[in-house]
Tab-separated table of C-alpha atoms in Angstrom:
chain	number	residue	atom	x	y	z
R	254	MET	CA	104.252	108.892	96.514
R	255	LEU	CA	105.452	112.204	97.974
R	256	LYS	CA	108.197	112.928	95.461
R	257	GLY	CA	108.251	116.659	94.734
R	258	LYS	CA	106.107	117.459	97.799
R	259	THR	CA	107.180	119.769	100.628
R	260	ILE	CA	106.068	118.710	104.093
R	261	LEU	CA	106.366	120.931	107.166
R	262	LEU	CA	106.708	118.900	110.362
R	263	GLY	CA	105.968	120.807	113.560
R	264	VAL	CA	107.254	119.324	116.812
R	265	THR	CA	106.054	120.585	120.201
R	266	GLY	CA	106.989	119.897	123.825
R	267	SER	CA	105.885	116.318	124.466
R	268	ILE	CA	107.625	113.077	125.370
R	269	ALA	CA	106.221	111.752	122.080
R	270	ALA	CA	108.638	114.070	120.239
R	271	TYR	CA	110.962	111.111	119.748
R	272	LYS	CA	108.361	109.563	117.409
R	273	ALA	CA	108.591	112.623	115.176
R	274	ALA	CA	112.097	111.537	114.190
R	275	GLY	CA	110.672	108.263	112.897
R	276	LEU	CA	108.021	110.162	110.947
R	277	ALA	CA	110.659	112.456	109.416
R	278	SER	CA	112.610	109.390	108.307
R	279	LEU	CA	109.525	107.837	106.691
R	280	LEU	CA	108.788	111.080	104.841
R	281	LYS	CA	112.322	111.195	103.443
R	282	LYS	CA	111.947	107.595	102.260
R	283	GLN	CA	108.888	108.797	100.354
R	284	HIS	CA	111.213	111.344	98.662
R	285	ALA	CA	109.503	114.360	100.224
R	286	THR	CA	111.320	117.580	101.084
R	287	VAL	CA	110.917	117.885	104.845
R	288	HIS	CA	111.298	121.068	106.902
R	289	VAL	CA	111.065	120.693	110.672
R	290	ILE	CA	109.960	123.517	112.960
R	291	MET	CA	110.335	122.961	116.691
R	292	THR	CA	109.060	124.885	119.667
R	293	LYS	CA	111.614	125.746	122.339
R	294	ASN	CA	109.982	123.260	124.699
R	295	ALA	CA	110.365	120.505	122.094
R	296	CYS	CA	114.127	121.020	122.235
R	297	GLN	CA	114.022	119.766	125.824
R	298	PHE	CA	112.939	116.345	124.540
R	299	ILE	CA	114.893	115.943	121.283
R	300	ASN	CA	117.815	117.798	119.741
R	301	PRO	CA	117.274	119.750	116.488
R	302	ILE	CA	120.438	118.129	115.108
R	303	THR	CA	118.525	114.838	114.935
R	304	PHE	CA	116.070	116.292	112.434
R	305	GLU	CA	118.761	118.114	110.480
R	306	SER	CA	120.640	114.827	110.052
R	307	LEU	CA	117.493	112.979	108.961
R	308	CYS	CA	116.038	115.649	106.666
R	309	GLY	CA	119.072	117.475	105.293
R	310	THR	CA	117.423	120.829	106.018
R	311	LYS	CA	117.901	123.311	108.852
R	312	CYS	CA	115.621	122.703	111.817
R	313	LEU	CA	113.945	126.007	112.719
R	314	VAL	CA	113.186	127.120	116.259
R	315	ASP	CA	113.729	130.869	116.625
R	316	THR	CA	111.403	133.223	114.757
R	317	PHE	CA	114.143	135.881	114.738
R	318	ASP	CA	117.058	133.666	113.726
R	319	ARG	CA	119.239	135.881	111.508
R	320	ASN	CA	120.851	132.911	109.733
R	321	PHE	CA	117.784	132.085	107.696
R	322	GLU	CA	117.696	130.976	104.081
R	323	PHE	CA	114.699	133.021	102.994
R	324	GLN	CA	113.829	136.694	103.412
R	325	VAL	CA	110.757	136.130	105.557
R	326	GLU	CA	111.180	132.507	106.476
R	327	HIS	CA	107.825	131.621	107.992
R	328	VAL	CA	105.976	133.081	104.985
R	329	ALA	CA	108.342	131.484	102.462
R	330	LEU	CA	107.948	128.060	104.046
R	331	ALA	CA	104.178	128.481	104.194
R	332	LYS	CA	104.106	129.210	100.447
R	333	GLN	CA	106.213	126.135	99.674
R	334	ALA	CA	104.313	123.669	101.852
R	335	ASP	CA	102.021	121.040	100.369
R	336	LEU	CA	101.043	119.933	103.869
R	337	VAL	CA	101.847	120.833	107.459
R	338	ILE	CA	101.622	118.287	110.272
R	339	VAL	CA	102.119	118.992	113.968
R	340	ALA	CA	103.224	115.753	115.625
R	341	PRO	CA	103.219	115.702	118.548
R	342	ALA	CA	100.766	118.539	119.152
R	343	SER	CA	100.642	119.624	122.794
R	344	ALA	CA	97.555	121.098	124.469
R	345	ASP	CA	99.341	124.466	124.554
R	346	CYS	CA	100.013	124.498	120.801
R	347	ILE	CA	96.486	123.274	120.010
R	348	GLY	CA	95.064	126.145	122.070
R	349	LYS	CA	97.245	128.700	120.291
R	350	MET	CA	96.299	127.454	116.838
R	351	ALA	CA	92.596	127.400	117.727
R	352	CYS	CA	92.769	131.033	118.867
R	353	GLY	CA	94.964	132.275	116.022
R	354	ILE	CA	97.871	133.085	118.341
R	355	ALA	CA	101.216	133.276	116.524
R	356	ASP	CA	103.979	133.846	119.069
R	357	ASP	CA	106.692	131.460	117.839
R	358	MET	CA	108.077	130.150	114.559
R	359	LEU	CA	105.704	127.177	114.416
R	360	THR	CA	102.401	128.945	115.114
R	361	THR	CA	103.411	131.887	112.929
R	362	THR	CA	104.142	129.586	109.983
R	363	ILE	CA	100.915	127.603	110.450
R	364	LEU	CA	98.883	130.803	110.460
R	365	ALA	CA	100.426	131.719	107.104
R	366	CYS	CA	99.765	128.283	105.541
R	367	LYS	CA	96.909	127.693	103.103
R	368	CYS	CA	97.784	124.027	102.545
R	369	PRO	CA	96.118	121.079	104.350
R	370	LYS	CA	96.915	120.986	108.071
R	371	LEU	CA	97.100	117.817	110.141
R	372	ILE	CA	97.238	117.696	113.946
R	373	ALA	CA	98.388	114.671	115.988
R	374	PRO	CA	97.598	115.366	119.665
R	375	ALA	CA	99.779	113.846	122.402
R	376	MET	CA	99.181	114.490	126.092
R	377	ASN	CA	97.933	113.090	129.392
R	378	THR	CA	94.444	111.554	129.235
R	379	ARG	CA	92.964	114.079	131.677
R	380	MET	CA	94.345	116.942	129.591
R	381	TYR	CA	93.097	115.429	126.334
R	382	GLU	CA	89.602	114.848	127.725
R	383	ASN	CA	89.415	118.339	129.242
R	384	PRO	CA	86.456	120.190	127.653
R	385	LEU	CA	88.714	123.140	126.830
R	386	VAL	CA	91.054	120.960	124.769
R	387	GLN	CA	88.127	119.184	123.106
R	388	ASP	CA	86.544	122.527	122.221
R	389	ASN	CA	89.836	123.704	120.723
R	390	LEU	CA	90.059	120.542	118.610
R	391	LYS	CA	86.462	121.022	117.427
R	392	LYS	CA	87.337	124.594	116.497
R	393	LEU	CA	90.349	123.437	114.479
R	394	LYS	CA	88.148	120.893	112.665
R	395	TYR	CA	85.679	123.665	111.872
R	396	TYR	CA	88.488	125.655	110.252
R	397	GLY	CA	89.568	122.716	108.092
R	398	PHE	CA	92.275	121.061	110.180
R	399	THR	CA	92.378	117.258	110.146
R	400	ILE	CA	92.776	115.664	113.575
R	401	ALA	CA	94.612	112.337	113.807
R	402	GLU	CA	92.832	111.181	116.943
R	403	PRO	CA	95.307	109.794	119.500
R	404	ALA	CA	95.412	106.137	120.430
R	405	VAL	CA	94.424	104.622	123.752
R	406	GLY	CA	97.316	103.078	125.660
R	407	TYR	CA	99.856	103.305	128.424
R	408	LEU	CA	101.191	106.863	128.701
R	409	ALA	CA	104.548	108.162	129.913
R	410	CYS	CA	102.901	109.567	133.052
R	411	GLY	CA	101.787	106.073	134.047
R	412	ASP	CA	98.127	106.545	133.185
R	413	THR	CA	96.295	104.412	130.623
R	414	GLY	CA	93.827	106.080	128.289
R	415	ALA	CA	93.429	108.322	125.242
R	416	GLY	CA	96.271	110.702	124.462
R	417	LYS	CA	98.956	108.458	122.972
R	418	MET	CA	100.267	109.897	119.698
R	419	LEU	CA	99.692	107.651	116.706
R	420	GLU	CA	102.647	105.686	115.405
R	421	PRO	CA	104.695	107.221	112.550
R	422	GLN	CA	103.480	104.673	109.988
R	423	VAL	CA	99.849	105.529	110.767
R	424	LEU	CA	100.558	109.256	110.554
R	425	LEU	CA	102.232	108.661	107.197
R	426	SER	CA	98.930	107.182	105.984
R	427	TYR	CA	97.165	110.400	107.017
R	428	ILE	CA	99.766	112.453	105.136
R	429	LEU	CA	99.511	110.312	102.008
R	430	ARG	CA	95.728	110.674	102.004
R	431	GLU	CA	96.056	114.450	102.094
R	432	ALA	CA	99.040	115.080	99.847
R	433	ALA	CA	100.046	112.087	97.698
R	434	PHE	CA	97.663	112.586	94.740
R	435	GLU	CA	95.381	115.067	93.088
R	436	LYS	CA	91.813	114.474	94.234
R	437	ASP	CA	90.394	113.623	90.797
R	438	LEU	CA	87.913	111.188	92.392
R	439	LYS	CA	86.636	113.605	95.008
R	440	GLY	CA	82.863	113.401	95.258
R	441	LYS	CA	82.789	109.907	93.737
R	442	ARG	CA	81.651	106.774	95.542
R	443	VAL	CA	83.633	103.648	94.701
R	444	LEU	CA	82.573	100.100	95.564
R	445	VAL	CA	85.246	97.385	95.428
R	446	THR	CA	84.887	93.664	96.103
R	447	ALA	CA	88.046	91.864	97.207
R	448	GLY	CA	89.351	88.511	98.373
R	449	ALA	CA	88.009	84.976	98.184
R	450	THR	CA	84.658	83.562	99.233
R	451	ARG	CA	84.425	80.403	101.324
R	452	GLU	CA	81.623	77.888	100.781
R	453	ALA	CA	81.078	75.698	103.850
R	454	ILE	CA	80.921	71.918	103.435
R	455	ASP	CA	80.628	71.329	107.177
R	456	PRO	CA	81.755	73.274	110.280
R	457	VAL	CA	85.394	72.341	109.501
R	458	ARG	CA	85.810	72.344	105.723
R	459	PHE	CA	85.041	74.754	102.903
R	460	ILE	CA	85.565	75.361	99.181
R	461	THR	CA	87.645	78.407	98.263
R	462	ASN	CA	90.397	79.670	95.946
R	463	HIS	CA	93.863	81.240	96.156
R	464	SER	CA	92.848	84.918	96.093
R	465	THR	CA	94.565	87.025	98.789
R	466	GLY	CA	92.688	90.300	98.230
R	467	LYS	CA	95.877	92.222	97.418
R	468	MET	CA	94.639	93.584	94.075
R	469	GLY	CA	91.233	94.614	95.422
R	470	TYR	CA	92.765	96.344	98.425
R	471	ALA	CA	95.296	98.113	96.176
R	472	ILE	CA	92.412	99.501	94.102
R	473	ALA	CA	90.556	100.586	97.244
R	474	LYS	CA	93.658	102.301	98.617
R	475	MET	CA	94.451	104.195	95.406
R	476	ALA	CA	90.824	105.318	95.002
R	477	MET	CA	90.829	106.572	98.607
R	478	LEU	CA	94.106	108.458	98.108
R	479	ARG	CA	92.547	110.166	95.079
R	480	GLY	CA	89.635	111.467	97.118
R	481	ALA	CA	86.918	108.863	96.587
R	482	GLU	CA	84.570	107.630	99.277
R	483	VAL	CA	85.414	103.933	99.190
R	484	THR	CA	83.506	100.883	100.388
R	485	VAL	CA	85.134	97.455	100.241
R	486	ILE	CA	83.209	94.217	100.475
R	487	SER	CA	85.839	91.758	101.673
R	488	GLY	CA	85.829	88.001	101.542
R	489	HIS	CA	88.790	86.126	103.011
R	490	THR	CA	91.950	88.201	102.538
R	491	GLU	CA	95.594	87.971	103.500
R	492	ALA	CA	96.347	91.642	102.793
R	493	GLU	CA	96.116	94.595	105.171
R	494	LEU	CA	92.916	96.602	104.860
R	495	PRO	CA	93.706	100.182	103.768
R	496	MET	CA	92.934	102.961	106.222
R	497	PHE	CA	90.066	105.389	105.618
R	498	VAL	CA	87.877	102.921	103.705
R	499	ARG	CA	84.587	101.434	104.855
R	500	ASN	CA	84.765	97.660	105.071
R	501	ILE	CA	81.989	95.069	104.929
R	502	SER	CA	83.239	91.576	105.820
R	503	VAL	CA	81.530	88.557	104.276
R	504	SER	CA	82.349	84.877	103.976
R	505	SER	CA	80.267	83.105	101.335
R	506	ALA	CA	79.229	83.979	97.787
R	507	ALA	CA	75.649	84.387	99.022
R	508	GLU	CA	76.748	86.898	101.658
R	509	MET	CA	78.779	88.841	99.107
R	510	PHE	CA	75.833	88.890	96.695
R	511	GLN	CA	73.568	90.228	99.440
R	512	ALA	CA	76.090	92.921	100.445
R	513	VAL	CA	76.555	94.025	96.822
R	514	CYS	CA	72.792	94.239	96.319
R	515	GLU	CA	72.395	96.388	99.418
R	516	GLU	CA	75.178	98.762	98.319
R	517	LEU	CA	73.907	98.909	94.747
R	518	HIS	CA	70.472	100.096	95.835
R	519	LEU	CA	71.465	102.539	98.584
R	520	SER	CA	69.520	105.768	98.933
R	521	ASP	CA	69.782	108.593	101.418
R	522	GLY	CA	66.699	108.631	103.618
R	523	ARG	CA	67.581	112.056	104.985
R	524	GLN	CA	67.201	113.718	101.600
R	525	GLU	CA	64.532	112.291	99.364
R	526	GLY	CA	65.839	111.564	95.897
R	527	VAL	CA	69.537	111.865	96.857
R	528	SER	CA	71.342	108.659	95.909
R	529	GLN	CA	74.204	107.048	97.808
R	530	GLN	CA	74.735	104.474	95.103
R	531	PRO	CA	78.329	103.907	93.951
R	532	ASP	CA	79.518	105.792	90.879
R	533	ILE	CA	82.204	103.198	90.132
R	534	ILE	CA	81.925	99.476	90.865
R	535	ILE	CA	85.033	97.302	90.591
R	536	LYS	CA	84.380	93.615	91.175
R	537	CYS	CA	87.790	92.200	91.959
R	538	ALA	CA	86.801	89.439	94.383
R	539	ALA	CA	87.254	85.801	93.400
R	540	VAL	CA	83.749	84.482	94.050
R	541	ALA	CA	82.991	80.765	94.054
R	542	ASP	CA	80.899	79.660	91.076
R	543	TYR	CA	79.520	76.707	93.007
R	544	THR	CA	78.531	75.991	96.609
R	545	PRO	CA	77.506	72.750	98.353
R	546	LYS	CA	73.781	72.108	98.021
R	547	GLU	CA	73.703	71.155	101.664
R	548	THR	CA	76.037	72.114	104.520
R	549	ALA	CA	76.443	69.412	107.134
R	550	ALA	CA	75.640	70.490	110.678
R	551	GLU	CA	78.427	68.296	112.066
R	552	LYS	CA	81.861	67.370	110.773
R	553	ILE	CA	81.622	64.741	108.034
R	554	LYS	CA	83.524	61.718	109.305
R	555	LYS	CA	85.815	59.732	107.053
R	556	LYS	CA	84.599	56.237	106.230
R	557	MET	CA	87.138	53.576	105.284
R	558	ASP	CA	87.130	52.423	101.653
R	559	THR	CA	84.278	54.791	100.833
R	560	GLU	CA	84.323	57.679	98.378
R	561	LEU	CA	82.486	60.904	99.082
R	562	SER	CA	80.380	62.720	96.495
R	563	LEU	CA	79.624	66.383	96.975
R	564	GLU	CA	76.628	67.858	95.154
R	565	LEU	CA	77.129	71.482	94.164
R	566	ALA	CA	74.709	74.243	93.243
R	567	ARG	CA	75.381	77.346	91.144
R	568	THR	CA	75.923	80.580	93.087
R	569	ASN	CA	74.422	83.930	92.093
R	570	ASP	CA	76.351	85.672	89.298
R	571	ILE	CA	77.215	88.928	91.046
R	572	LEU	CA	78.807	90.705	88.083
R	573	LYS	CA	75.904	89.798	85.807
R	574	TYR	CA	73.434	91.128	88.385
R	575	ILE	CA	75.387	94.407	88.610
R	576	GLY	CA	75.429	94.695	84.816
R	577	GLU	CA	71.670	94.144	84.630
R	578	HIS	CA	70.870	96.721	87.311
R	579	LYS	CA	73.487	99.445	86.785
R	580	SER	CA	72.400	102.925	85.798
R	581	LYS	CA	73.751	104.782	82.778
R	582	LYS	CA	75.881	106.954	85.071
R	583	GLN	CA	77.563	104.026	86.815
R	584	PHE	CA	80.826	102.529	85.553
R	585	VAL	CA	81.319	98.812	86.151
R	586	CYS	CA	84.638	96.979	85.863
R	587	GLY	CA	84.939	93.240	86.333
R	588	PHE	CA	88.051	91.089	86.659
R	589	SER	CA	88.822	87.999	84.623
R	590	MET	CA	91.412	85.426	85.706
R	591	GLU	CA	92.194	83.063	82.832
R	592	THR	CA	94.618	80.259	82.035
R	593	GLU	CA	93.970	80.253	78.266
R	594	ASN	CA	92.295	82.336	75.535
R	595	LEU	CA	92.578	85.507	77.632
R	596	LEU	CA	91.137	87.969	75.105
R	597	GLU	CA	88.367	85.740	73.772
R	598	ASN	CA	87.113	84.687	77.191
R	599	SER	CA	87.338	88.202	78.613
R	600	ARG	CA	85.516	89.780	75.662
R	601	ALA	CA	82.754	87.205	76.002
R	602	LYS	CA	82.493	88.049	79.703
R	603	LEU	CA	82.308	91.762	78.901
R	604	GLU	CA	79.314	91.233	76.601
R	605	LYS	CA	77.557	88.591	78.652
R	606	LYS	CA	77.724	90.573	81.888
R	607	ASN	CA	76.908	93.946	80.265
R	608	VAL	CA	79.786	95.792	81.965
R	609	ASP	CA	81.999	98.656	80.813
R	610	MET	CA	85.429	97.078	81.271
R	611	ILE	CA	87.132	93.806	82.050
R	612	ALA	CA	90.558	93.808	83.702
R	613	ALA	CA	92.036	90.498	82.620
R	614	ASN	CA	95.138	88.591	83.551
R	615	ASN	CA	96.525	85.136	82.883
R	616	LEU	CA	97.429	82.939	85.834
R	617	LYS	CA	100.297	81.463	83.812
R	618	THR	CA	101.925	84.845	83.103
R	619	GLU	CA	105.002	85.480	85.229
R	620	GLY	CA	104.302	88.215	87.776
R	621	ALA	CA	100.522	87.892	87.550
R	622	GLY	CA	98.054	85.795	89.487
R	623	PHE	CA	97.164	85.122	93.089
R	624	GLY	CA	99.281	86.134	96.062
R	625	THR	CA	101.885	88.158	94.155
R	626	ASP	CA	102.769	91.807	94.783
R	627	THR	CA	102.753	92.481	91.027
R	628	ASN	CA	100.236	92.053	88.232
R	629	VAL	CA	100.027	92.073	84.427
R	630	LEU	CA	96.644	93.466	83.402
R	631	THR	CA	94.927	93.770	80.046
R	632	LEU	CA	92.138	96.356	80.150
R	633	ILE	CA	89.368	95.453	77.712
R	634	THR	CA	86.409	97.589	76.643
R	635	ARG	CA	84.049	97.120	73.718
R	636	ASP	CA	86.293	99.014	71.299
R	637	ARG	CA	89.733	99.118	72.942
R	638	ILE	CA	92.402	96.861	74.403
R	639	ARG	CA	95.088	98.360	76.617
R	640	GLU	CA	97.871	96.033	77.727
R	641	LEU	CA	99.853	96.992	80.835
R	642	PRO	CA	103.362	95.699	81.559
R	643	ILE	CA	104.268	93.976	84.793
R	644	MET	CA	104.100	96.421	87.715
R	645	SER	CA	103.171	96.559	91.388
R	646	LYS	CA	99.510	96.018	92.155
R	647	GLU	CA	99.216	99.546	93.565
R	648	LYS	CA	100.661	101.008	90.367
R	649	ALA	CA	98.383	98.790	88.267
R	650	ALA	CA	95.444	100.025	90.361
R	651	GLY	CA	96.463	103.590	89.560
R	652	TYR	CA	96.506	102.900	85.817
R	653	LEU	CA	93.149	101.142	86.080
R	654	LEU	CA	91.587	104.169	87.800
R	655	ASP	CA	93.198	106.537	85.271
R	656	TYR	CA	91.565	104.610	82.446
R	657	ILE	CA	88.181	104.493	84.168
R	658	ILE	CA	88.243	108.279	84.703
R	659	GLU	CA	89.255	108.769	81.052
R	660	LEU	CA	86.363	106.606	79.837
R	661	MET	CA	83.836	108.236	82.164
R	662	GLU	CA	84.794	111.693	80.916
């Protein structure tokens, strides 16, 4: 996702500096060009050669190093950078940045950068909670820096509390959010439903389906990376919830219907007439069509030589309700999982539910269906059919969002 991007990684004097090597490695695996700038104190914790071996670029420490590649190196790097991250960021470096002090290669370069800036604090709990440090962090936020708030845990000094630098994989998620894609969905609200509903028969058993939530979460992640404010209504899932999205957990079809209704009719009470309704609604969840008419309060015991009949009632049709209540400005996409007559059934669903698009796939198609990491989608509107080849669910989510943006424009 970071191919063609230039990332500046600043490393300051902290025991957490060893984690920066893991972050540099992850960035290279994302095909980013990585330049590392270390403070002199950072060199006491990790050798610059480590970063040079990982990144294939010279690790910079001295502002006045005469063996530089560019004429004015800190300015040249600042012009190239798509993002700068300081990880770990010591209290000293945070204070310098907050006050505009540029007395080493790292702070000088940061001051010259106009790209997004990300700070990952790492220090003793008492230092982190000191009002001076907190004020400096607030000041950096005011000037547009993003703060990756440290974790709570056991620290090198023996204390337990806030101040533990986030793990490299988590920091990579912050970087991807800032730099991976153009923010063509910035200012848009996206509502996604994902996963499977569970309809209780008794306290032990339930009716469900094979949906894992992978496709819905892929859509939520890609929309978030492109700048959207994303809400996910999640049934049962086996996938990892993307970072930086708002999640509403539900179990049954009735709970999902209620959550969708509440999100569909949101309004901002602080500003009369300002809507918080979603601009794009993508119903990807596999919702049960039927639910037991009655749920037993106790476990239903097996009786020998006796069959059990279960009476079912129809659940609310969520997609149809959305189609009936959507505004002209809202774009609604439903999903259709079929085993036969893919186009006919999906077109009928498009008309019946009054939605703008159906993303259809066939359970019998190799690489599509439940639980896989790939999908084969056919995007159907009233006057177009766009067939996508087999690809990862994240890539398919990207194509789906591309098409939605194209149609909305």
